[in-house]
Amino acid sequence: MSRLHSQASPLRNWLLDRGSLTRRLQKKSGGHFSVKVLKQRWEKPKLDEARALNISPDQLALVREVILYGCDQPWVYARSVLPQQVLNGRLRFLRRLGNKPLGALLFSNPSIRREPVVVQCYAPSRLPPLLQKPSQQPLWGRYSIFRYGRGGILVSEIFLPAFVDSVMLSP
C-alpha cells in the first residue's frame, strides 16, 4: 500500500515490514515476549479468508488465534488459517505448534515464500470478545499469504492499543 491513512502513520514501518514480526517484537520487548493461544481448531474460514487463499469457504482449515505479548502487554492479535491440504506432508508439524510462534517457523523454511503484505483497517468486532472494548477505535493490521507449493497459509496480524501506545512513546 503506497499511502497509509494518517492514523496508521506511527505504525507504517511495522505494517509494511516484510520480515518476521515475531523477531521484531522480541527485539522491541527486550526478550520479554510470549505467545498465548486463544484457540486452535478445525473450522471453516471466514469468507474473505477463503477468497484470499483461493479455497472454498466450506473447506475445513486449522484456524489458530493467538495474542503476542511484549513486556506483559497484549501487543498483537494474530489469526492464521492453515488449509488442510497444506498440513499434509512436510508441514504436518504445524498442526501441533502449542505456544511456538507460527511466523518464526514460516520464515525459517526456505521452501515457503511470502506474498505481498496487505494493510487494512479492522473493525474492533474482528477481535475476539475478550479483546473488544467499548468505544474502541478501528485498528490497523495486515495480512499476507505464505505459499508452500500450490497451497497457502493466511496470517493476519492486528496491532492492539497497548502496542500502538508503545510505538508512540518510543523515540
Backbone as a chain_set.jsonl record, in Angstrom:
{"seq": "MSRLHSQASPLRNWLLDRGSLTRRLQKKSGGHFSVKVLKQRWEKPKLDEARALNISPDQLALVREVILYGCDQPWVYARSVLPQQVLNGRLRFLRRLGNKPLGALLFSNPSIRREPVVVQCYAPSRLPPLLQKPSQQPLWGRYSIFRYGRGGILVSEIFLPAFVDSVMLSP", "coords": {"N": [[0.86, -1.176, 0.0], [0.733, 2.082, -0.974], [0.125, 4.548, 0.212], [-0.643, 5.347, 3.435], [-3.295, 5.842, 5.723], [-3.429, 8.711, 7.852], [-3.801, 8.092, 10.566], [-2.595, 5.653, 10.785], [0.071, 6.142, 10.458], [2.098, 6.143, 12.591], [2.514, 3.443, 12.8], [3.462, 2.681, 10.391], [6.057, 1.597, 9.518], [5.96, -0.853, 10.808], [3.656, -2.031, 9.744], [4.266, -2.302, 7.025], [6.532, -3.821, 6.932], [8.35, -6.599, 5.721], [9.625, -8.625, 6.931], [10.092, -10.922, 9.694], [7.606, -10.554, 12.007], [7.515, -11.564, 14.565], [10.268, -11.708, 15.297], [10.889, -8.959, 15.329], [9.195, -8.054, 17.358], [10.185, -9.491, 19.526], [12.689, -8.295, 19.764], [11.966, -5.581, 20.25], [10.708, -5.88, 22.702], [12.746, -6.501, 24.35], [13.265, -9.154, 24.766], [11.223, -9.95, 26.4], [8.875, -11.519, 25.567], [5.983, -13.315, 24.58], [3.68, -15.928, 23.627], [0.249, -16.419, 23.588], [-2.071, -18.857, 23.174], [-5.265, -18.597, 21.964], [-7.163, -20.066, 20.617], [-7.142, -23.078, 18.712], [-8.264, -24.824, 16.216], [-10.133, -27.005, 14.016], [-12.051, -25.542, 11.545], [-14.399, -23.742, 9.444], [-13.075, -21.271, 7.284], [-13.35, -17.634, 7.447], [-15.268, -15.811, 5.02], [-13.795, -13.818, 3.553], [-11.216, -14.692, 4.112], [-11.153, -17.234, 2.934], [-11.44, -16.472, 0.271], [-9.039, -14.999, -0.106], [-7.208, -17.061, 0.128], [-7.947, -18.567, -1.969], [-9.661, -20.781, -1.772], [-12.448, -22.999, -1.176], [-15.138, -21.701, 0.757], [-16.319, -23.587, 2.31], [-14.452, -25.427, 2.93], [-12.6, -27.132, 5.359], [-10.274, -25.787, 7.677], [-7.329, -25.413, 9.656], [-7.663, -23.241, 12.169], [-6.047, -20.778, 13.881], [-5.754, -18.744, 16.648], [-4.033, -16.248, 18.311], [-2.51, -14.285, 20.933], [0.077, -12.026, 20.865], [2.391, -11.178, 23.166], [4.215, -8.482, 24.516], [6.503, -7.306, 26.838], [4.718, -7.984, 28.873], [2.303, -6.997, 27.937], [-0.623, -7.035, 25.856], [0.134, -7.074, 22.591], [-0.273, -7.775, 19.861], [-2.879, -9.213, 17.999], [-3.215, -12.227, 16.42], [-4.343, -14.122, 13.676], [-4.434, -17.136, 12.08], [-4.886, -19.067, 9.165], [-4.835, -22.26, 8.148], [-5.094, -24.254, 5.577], [-6.326, -27.595, 5.102], [-5.014, -29.164, 3.103], [-2.454, -28.086, 3.014], [-1.318, -28.883, 5.329], [-0.48, -31.46, 5.151], [2.057, -33.919, 4.67], [5.297, -32.467, 4.622], [4.727, -30.162, 6.163], [3.173, -31.003, 8.218], [3.806, -30.895, 10.937], [2.976, -28.392, 11.753], [0.477, -28.601, 12.793], [0.636, -28.954, 15.481], [1.573, -26.712, 17.14], [1.505, -25.482, 19.641], [2.589, -23.133, 22.045], [4.455, -22.001, 20.4], [5.633, -19.487, 18.169], [4.063, -19.096, 15.063], [4.973, -17.536, 12.894], [7.8, -17.439, 13.145], [8.502, -20.038, 12.448], [7.578, -20.17, 9.811], [9.211, -18.295, 8.521], [11.645, -19.51, 8.786], [11.733, -21.578, 7.021], [12.966, -22.287, 3.93], [11.478, -23.109, 1.743], [9.085, -21.884, 1.802], [7.388, -19.056, 0.668], [6.707, -15.605, 0.997], [3.901, -13.73, 0.063], [2.967, -10.413, -1.136], [2.36, -7.978, 1.469], [-0.784, -7.025, 2.777], [-2.295, -4.176, 3.849], [-4.7, -3.221, 6.239], [-7.565, -1.596, 7.709], [-9.175, -2.564, 10.556], [-12.338, -3.398, 11.945], [-13.222, -3.201, 15.4], [-14.793, -5.391, 16.03], [-13.686, -7.512, 14.735], [-11.911, -8.621, 16.392], [-11.457, -11.134, 18.987], [-14.02, -11.519, 21.525], [-12.886, -11.109, 24.155], [-10.906, -9.232, 23.739], [-12.18, -7.003, 22.87], [-13.239, -3.679, 23.432], [-15.42, -1.23, 24.902], [-16.4, 1.487, 22.838], [-14.13, 1.349, 21.229], [-11.624, 2.305, 18.922], [-11.198, 1.873, 15.335], [-8.79, -0.566, 14.262], [-5.431, -1.0, 13.126], [-3.929, -3.25, 10.886], [-2.626, -6.137, 9.165], [-2.393, -8.533, 6.507], [-1.045, -11.508, 5.062], [-0.19, -13.967, 2.613], [1.427, -16.988, 2.915], [3.151, -18.948, 0.805], [3.351, -22.367, -0.012], [4.338, -24.601, -2.147], [1.528, -25.294, -4.073], [-0.294, -24.533, -2.226], [-1.468, -22.332, 0.415], [-0.916, -20.353, 3.38], [-2.694, -18.29, 5.429], [-1.943, -15.415, 7.233], [-2.979, -13.174, 9.561], [-2.529, -10.098, 11.211], [-3.218, -7.971, 13.828], [-2.623, -4.892, 15.211], [-2.664, -4.049, 18.548], [-4.103, -1.678, 20.96], [-2.256, -1.282, 23.18], [0.185, -1.833, 22.02], [0.32, 0.119, 20.008], [0.403, 2.385, 21.619], [2.916, 1.949, 22.79], [4.585, 2.256, 20.592], [4.125, 4.91, 19.944], [5.257, 6.14, 22.156], [7.913, 5.441, 22.056], [11.208, 6.504, 21.044]], "CA": [[0.0, 0.0, 0.0], [1.648, 3.207, -1.128], [-0.202, 5.658, 1.098], [-1.413, 4.924, 4.592], [-4.086, 6.834, 6.428], [-2.593, 9.385, 8.848], [-3.907, 7.399, 11.849], [-1.717, 4.487, 10.769], [1.454, 6.517, 10.194], [3.071, 5.673, 13.58], [2.714, 2.01, 12.589], [3.831, 2.461, 8.987], [7.179, 0.662, 9.37], [5.524, -2.164, 11.278], [2.657, -2.565, 8.813], [4.832, -2.585, 5.708], [7.716, -4.668, 7.058], [8.158, -7.934, 5.137], [10.357, -9.604, 7.733], [9.381, -11.629, 10.756], [7.059, -9.714, 13.069], [7.935, -12.183, 15.827], [11.63, -11.253, 15.621], [10.859, -7.535, 15.676], [8.549, -7.913, 18.666], [11.139, -9.991, 20.52], [13.711, -7.26, 19.932], [11.35, -4.401, 20.873], [10.354, -6.191, 24.089], [13.95, -6.864, 25.087], [13.184, -10.577, 25.11], [10.025, -10.213, 27.211], [7.903, -11.833, 24.527], [5.327, -14.606, 24.749], [2.531, -16.225, 22.772], [-0.871, -17.071, 24.273], [-3.004, -19.433, 22.206], [-6.668, -18.44, 22.334], [-7.818, -21.259, 20.075], [-6.556, -23.735, 17.549], [-9.193, -25.916, 15.922], [-10.601, -27.142, 12.641], [-13.314, -24.856, 11.266], [-14.458, -23.094, 8.131], [-12.528, -19.905, 7.336], [-14.261, -16.536, 7.094], [-15.392, -15.684, 3.566], [-12.661, -13.069, 2.998], [-10.025, -15.52, 4.249], [-11.24, -18.269, 1.895], [-11.154, -15.801, -1.014], [-7.609, -14.674, -0.165], [-6.484, -18.324, -0.046], [-8.475, -19.212, -3.173], [-10.232, -22.07, -1.41], [-13.883, -22.975, -0.921], [-15.442, -21.31, 2.142], [-16.789, -24.774, 3.031], [-13.299, -26.287, 3.206], [-12.086, -27.004, 6.722], [-8.899, -25.343, 7.838], [-6.912, -25.251, 11.044], [-7.674, -21.809, 12.481], [-5.276, -20.539, 15.106], [-5.797, -17.37, 17.123], [-3.104, -16.039, 19.42], [-2.114, -12.928, 21.31], [1.517, -11.872, 21.029], [2.63, -10.267, 24.279], [5.524, -7.875, 24.7], [6.562, -6.601, 28.128], [3.483, -8.36, 29.588], [1.162, -6.276, 27.37], [-1.103, -7.632, 24.605], [0.567, -6.195, 21.506], [-0.792, -8.153, 18.534], [-3.785, -10.349, 17.845], [-2.915, -12.876, 15.138], [-5.239, -15.211, 13.273], [-3.85, -17.863, 10.959], [-5.753, -20.073, 8.543], [-3.975, -23.261, 7.53], [-5.956, -25.236, 4.914], [-5.973, -28.982, 5.364], [-4.056, -29.721, 2.133], [-1.112, -27.573, 3.299], [-0.824, -29.524, 6.542], [-0.07, -32.832, 4.875], [3.463, -34.0, 4.287], [6.363, -31.811, 5.391], [4.245, -29.134, 7.094], [2.278, -31.658, 9.175], [4.181, -30.479, 12.291], [2.302, -27.132, 12.103], [-0.768, -28.929, 13.488], [0.89, -29.006, 16.931], [2.508, -25.625, 17.446], [1.489, -25.061, 21.04], [2.873, -21.706, 22.223], [5.51, -21.548, 19.493], [5.123, -18.529, 17.181], [3.983, -19.615, 13.705], [5.798, -16.726, 11.996], [9.211, -17.837, 13.219], [8.646, -21.284, 11.696], [7.382, -19.894, 8.391], [10.377, -17.581, 8.0], [12.837, -20.353, 8.836], [11.629, -22.602, 5.988], [13.26, -21.672, 2.635], [10.502, -23.537, 0.731], [7.889, -21.052, 1.96], [7.62, -17.678, 0.24], [5.654, -14.685, 1.414], [3.338, -12.82, -0.933], [2.934, -9.042, -0.604], [1.566, -7.658, 2.652], [-1.961, -6.193, 2.524], [-2.6, -3.396, 5.05], [-6.134, -2.96, 6.371], [-8.131, -1.07, 8.94], [-10.123, -3.58, 11.015], [-13.319, -3.033, 12.961], [-12.954, -3.911, 16.659], [-15.552, -6.646, 16.053], [-12.843, -8.563, 14.164], [-11.173, -9.201, 17.518], [-12.256, -11.982, 19.877], [-14.705, -10.693, 22.547], [-12.066, -10.73, 25.314], [-10.055, -8.092, 23.381], [-13.009, -5.869, 22.477], [-13.51, -2.709, 24.486], [-16.428, -0.259, 24.473], [-15.958, 2.679, 22.095], [-12.789, 1.133, 20.684], [-11.393, 2.82, 17.578], [-10.713, 0.858, 14.391], [-7.412, -0.973, 14.494], [-4.657, -1.26, 11.92], [-3.292, -4.553, 10.815], [-2.208, -6.569, 7.839], [-2.384, -9.978, 6.304], [-0.318, -11.979, 3.894], [-0.259, -15.395, 2.33], [2.712, -17.682, 2.824], [2.962, -20.028, -0.172], [4.14, -23.593, 0.041], [3.809, -25.317, -3.312], [0.295, -24.648, -4.56], [-1.124, -24.122, -1.095], [-1.111, -21.108, 1.115], [-1.282, -20.149, 4.775], [-3.018, -16.882, 5.632], [-1.6, -14.904, 8.554], [-3.464, -11.814, 9.815], [-1.987, -9.523, 12.442], [-3.843, -6.697, 14.171], [-1.878, -4.228, 16.276], [-3.568, -3.677, 19.632], [-3.819, -0.348, 21.518], [-1.052, -1.236, 24.023], [1.352, -1.777, 21.136], [0.306, 1.444, 19.363], [0.896, 3.304, 22.64], [4.358, 1.757, 22.964], [5.243, 2.823, 19.415], [4.009, 6.365, 20.054], [6.128, 6.602, 23.245], [9.333, 5.162, 21.809], [11.85, 7.543, 20.235]], "C": [[0.901, 1.232, 0.0], [1.371, 4.343, -0.154], [-1.086, 5.169, 2.229], [-2.15, 6.108, 5.181], [-3.239, 7.443, 7.54], [-2.662, 8.721, 10.217], [-2.935, 6.225, 11.926], [-0.249, 4.861, 10.661], [2.446, 6.096, 11.281], [3.414, 4.183, 13.394], [3.258, 1.674, 11.213], [4.95, 1.42, 8.808], [6.805, -0.749, 9.802], [4.556, -2.81, 10.288], [3.272, -3.024, 7.493], [6.046, -3.516, 5.752], [7.431, -6.072, 6.533], [8.911, -9.022, 5.901], [9.473, -10.232, 8.792], [8.918, -10.653, 11.837], [7.481, -10.26, 14.43], [9.318, -11.688, 16.23], [11.655, -9.788, 16.042], [10.25, -7.308, 17.052], [9.469, -8.405, 19.782], [12.198, -8.937, 20.809], [13.138, -6.047, 20.668], [11.057, -4.643, 22.352], [11.569, -6.544, 24.94], [13.928, -8.313, 25.553], [11.997, -10.938, 25.981], [8.833, -10.415, 26.275], [7.283, -13.193, 24.815], [4.118, -14.708, 23.816], [1.482, -16.918, 23.628], [-1.851, -17.555, 23.213], [-4.421, -19.256, 22.752], [-7.481, -19.634, 21.842], [-6.995, -21.792, 18.92], [-7.444, -24.938, 17.282], [-9.587, -25.895, 14.448], [-11.949, -26.449, 12.516], [-13.269, -24.267, 9.872], [-13.883, -21.691, 8.264], [-13.628, -18.876, 7.074], [-14.225, -16.383, 5.585], [-14.206, -14.943, 2.95], [-11.356, -13.863, 3.095], [-9.997, -16.607, 3.167], [-10.926, -17.663, 0.523], [-9.663, -15.518, -1.168], [-6.771, -15.927, -0.42], [-6.896, -19.081, -1.31], [-8.925, -20.653, -2.882], [-11.738, -21.909, -1.208], [-14.134, -22.555, 0.522], [-15.966, -22.484, 2.974], [-15.653, -25.721, 3.407], [-12.812, -26.062, 4.635], [-10.62, -26.589, 6.701], [-8.595, -25.315, 9.333], [-6.809, -23.747, 11.289], [-7.036, -21.638, 13.854], [-5.356, -19.056, 15.435], [-4.908, -17.242, 18.344], [-3.005, -14.554, 19.747], [-0.604, -12.965, 21.494], [1.729, -10.79, 22.084], [4.059, -9.76, 24.244], [5.5, -7.104, 26.0], [5.267, -6.781, 28.931], [2.241, -7.595, 29.118], [0.696, -6.989, 26.101], [-0.813, -6.686, 23.435], [-0.086, -6.501, 20.173], [-1.746, -9.329, 18.68], [-3.492, -10.935, 16.464], [-3.879, -14.029, 14.911], [-4.631, -15.84, 12.023], [-4.83, -18.917, 10.478], [-4.851, -21.0, 7.741], [-4.86, -24.333, 6.889], [-5.399, -26.653, 5.079], [-4.907, -29.505, 4.406], [-2.629, -29.247, 2.384], [-0.479, -28.341, 4.467], [-0.526, -31.014, 6.374], [1.408, -32.818, 4.521], [4.368, -33.229, 5.211], [5.894, -30.763, 6.393], [3.281, -29.697, 8.135], [2.548, -31.179, 10.61], [3.483, -29.178, 12.722], [0.973, -27.377, 12.822], [-0.595, -28.852, 15.007], [1.917, -27.942, 17.334], [2.598, -25.293, 18.931], [1.729, -23.562, 21.131], [4.016, -21.204, 21.363], [4.907, -20.548, 18.5], [5.186, -19.118, 15.764], [4.926, -18.863, 12.775], [7.253, -17.142, 11.979], [9.447, -19.103, 12.405], [8.491, -21.053, 10.19], [8.616, -19.233, 7.788], [11.639, -18.446, 7.994], [12.833, -21.442, 7.756], [11.859, -21.974, 4.607], [12.29, -22.071, 1.519], [9.226, -22.702, 0.773], [8.23, -19.633, 1.542], [6.411, -16.813, 0.586], [5.207, -13.826, 0.244], [3.285, -11.419, -0.33], [1.987, -8.883, 0.59], [0.408, -6.76, 2.232], [-2.323, -5.511, 3.842], [-4.09, -3.077, 5.062], [-6.441, -2.293, 7.702], [-9.241, -2.045, 9.336], [-11.09, -2.992, 12.036], [-12.986, -3.799, 14.239], [-13.687, -5.257, 16.744], [-14.764, -7.804, 15.44], [-12.022, -9.271, 15.254], [-12.065, -10.171, 18.284], [-12.872, -11.119, 20.985], [-13.824, -10.26, 23.715], [-11.15, -9.545, 25.021], [-10.861, -6.857, 22.988], [-13.278, -4.976, 23.681], [-14.58, -1.734, 23.984], [-15.77, 0.961, 23.828], [-14.53, 2.553, 21.557], [-12.718, 1.658, 19.245], [-11.026, 1.669, 16.641], [-9.221, 0.626, 14.593], [-6.718, -1.257, 13.17], [-3.979, -2.612, 12.005], [-2.945, -4.882, 9.378], [-2.415, -8.069, 7.734], [-1.504, -10.285, 5.108], [-0.477, -13.488, 3.805], [1.177, -15.904, 2.24], [2.486, -18.908, 1.946], [3.93, -21.168, 0.066], [3.586, -24.474, -1.071], [2.604, -24.571, -3.849], [-0.57, -24.095, -3.442], [-0.64, -22.848, -0.456], [-1.596, -21.123, 2.546], [-1.518, -18.653, 4.934], [-2.68, -16.507, 7.073], [-2.058, -13.452, 8.627], [-2.926, -11.351, 11.156], [-2.629, -8.157, 12.656], [-3.098, -6.119, 15.366], [-2.859, -3.668, 17.305], [-3.164, -2.345, 20.261], [-2.554, -0.269, 22.381], [0.209, -1.157, 23.171], [1.447, -0.399, 20.47], [0.837, 2.484, 20.351], [2.41, 3.185, 22.811], [5.142, 2.327, 21.798], [5.236, 4.343, 19.498], [4.981, 6.915, 21.105], [7.6, 6.386, 22.972], [9.915, 6.188, 20.857], [12.005, 7.135, 18.791]], "O": [[1.738, 1.393, 0.888], [2.301, 5.034, 0.262], [-2.168, 4.633, 1.988], [-1.67, 7.241, 5.135], [-2.404, 6.747, 8.118], [-1.687, 8.772, 10.967], [-2.501, 5.848, 13.015], [0.609, 3.984, 10.762], [3.565, 5.714, 10.937], [4.489, 3.736, 13.794], [3.491, 0.506, 10.904], [4.8, 0.475, 8.035], [7.281, -1.727, 9.225], [4.64, -4.01, 10.029], [2.842, -4.022, 6.916], [6.529, -3.949, 4.706], [6.402, -6.666, 6.856], [8.837, -10.2, 5.55], [8.252, -10.08, 8.773], [9.733, -10.009, 12.497], [7.773, -9.49, 15.345], [9.523, -11.291, 17.377], [12.35, -9.416, 16.987], [10.727, -6.472, 17.82], [9.526, -7.806, 20.856], [12.561, -8.714, 21.964], [13.756, -5.541, 21.605], [11.148, -3.722, 23.163], [11.429, -6.851, 26.123], [14.492, -8.657, 26.592], [11.782, -12.114, 26.273], [7.919, -9.593, 26.209], [7.974, -14.117, 25.244], [3.615, -13.71, 23.298], [1.784, -17.894, 24.316], [-2.395, -16.759, 22.448], [-4.736, -19.705, 23.855], [-8.359, -20.144, 22.538], [-6.263, -21.063, 18.251], [-7.401, -25.936, 18.002], [-9.396, -24.904, 13.743], [-12.875, -26.727, 13.278], [-12.235, -24.29, 9.204], [-14.164, -20.994, 9.239], [-14.693, -19.204, 6.551], [-13.255, -16.783, 4.941], [-13.665, -15.382, 1.935], [-10.482, -13.714, 2.241], [-8.956, -16.868, 2.563], [-10.228, -18.274, -0.287], [-9.086, -15.763, -2.227], [-5.748, -15.867, -1.102], [-6.291, -20.088, -1.677], [-8.621, -21.591, -3.62], [-12.233, -20.788, -1.085], [-13.424, -23.001, 1.424], [-16.049, -22.39, 4.199], [-15.866, -26.701, 4.12], [-12.635, -24.921, 5.062], [-9.846, -26.988, 5.83], [-9.498, -25.206, 10.163], [-5.974, -23.066, 10.693], [-7.433, -22.264, 14.837], [-5.058, -18.211, 14.591], [-5.012, -18.022, 19.291], [-3.367, -13.693, 18.945], [-0.074, -13.83, 22.192], [1.306, -9.646, 21.92], [4.993, -10.515, 23.975], [4.575, -6.329, 26.245], [4.789, -5.851, 29.581], [1.238, -7.552, 29.829], [1.523, -7.496, 25.343], [-1.437, -5.632, 23.308], [-0.42, -5.582, 19.425], [-1.467, -10.302, 19.381], [-3.518, -10.221, 15.461], [-4.187, -14.801, 15.819], [-4.353, -15.155, 11.039], [-5.509, -19.571, 11.27], [-4.194, -20.585, 6.787], [-5.33, -25.232, 7.585], [-4.192, -26.87, 5.18], [-3.991, -30.21, 4.831], [-1.682, -29.935, 2.004], [0.744, -28.432, 4.571], [-0.342, -31.732, 7.357], [1.938, -31.785, 4.111], [4.241, -33.311, 6.433], [6.589, -30.498, 7.374], [2.64, -28.935, 8.858], [1.617, -31.071, 11.408], [3.404, -28.888, 13.916], [0.406, -26.45, 13.4], [-1.575, -28.701, 15.736], [3.003, -28.267, 17.815], [3.647, -24.872, 19.416], [1.134, -22.796, 20.372], [4.502, -20.092, 21.571], [3.784, -20.746, 18.037], [6.239, -19.582, 15.326], [5.606, -19.479, 11.955], [7.876, -17.194, 10.918], [10.477, -19.231, 11.743], [9.193, -21.671, 9.389], [9.023, -19.568, 6.676], [12.593, -18.146, 7.277], [13.826, -22.151, 7.595], [11.02, -21.196, 4.153], [12.278, -21.441, 0.462], [8.384, -22.804, -0.12], [9.226, -19.065, 1.992], [5.261, -17.239, 0.479], [6.031, -13.264, -0.478], [3.533, -11.254, 0.864], [0.965, -9.56, 0.696], [0.586, -5.844, 1.429], [-2.623, -6.18, 4.831], [-4.669, -2.711, 4.039], [-5.694, -2.407, 8.673], [-10.142, -2.319, 8.543], [-10.702, -2.187, 12.883], [-12.515, -4.934, 14.168], [-13.243, -6.159, 17.454], [-15.143, -8.963, 15.612], [-11.512, -10.373, 15.05], [-13.289, -10.051, 18.244], [-12.301, -10.091, 21.347], [-13.99, -9.151, 24.222], [-10.66, -8.909, 25.954], [-10.293, -5.782, 22.794], [-13.513, -5.451, 24.792], [-14.645, -1.441, 22.79], [-14.699, 1.396, 24.251], [-13.813, 3.548, 21.448], [-13.645, 1.469, 18.458], [-10.593, 0.61, 17.097], [-8.492, 1.513, 15.037], [-7.349, -1.702, 12.211], [-3.523, -3.043, 13.064], [-2.969, -4.022, 8.497], [-2.587, -8.77, 8.731], [-1.256, -9.43, 4.257], [-0.839, -14.171, 4.764], [2.023, -15.313, 1.568], [1.718, -19.801, 2.305], [5.122, -20.982, 0.306], [2.492, -25.026, -0.948], [2.654, -23.358, -4.056], [-1.469, -23.288, -3.679], [0.449, -22.353, -0.746], [-2.559, -21.811, 2.887], [-0.648, -17.844, 4.614], [-3.08, -17.194, 8.013], [-1.594, -12.604, 7.864], [-2.875, -12.118, 12.117], [-2.588, -7.295, 11.777], [-2.96, -6.771, 16.401], [-3.767, -2.908, 16.966], [-2.018, -1.919, 20.12], [-1.842, 0.734, 22.314], [1.181, -0.501, 23.544], [2.532, 0.176, 20.381], [1.62, 3.358, 19.979], [3.105, 4.19, 22.958], [6.249, 2.831, 21.987], [6.227, 4.991, 19.162], [5.475, 8.034, 20.962], [8.451, 7.048, 23.566], [9.222, 6.69, 19.972], [12.528, 7.904, 17.984]]}, "num_chains": 1, "name": "protein.A"}
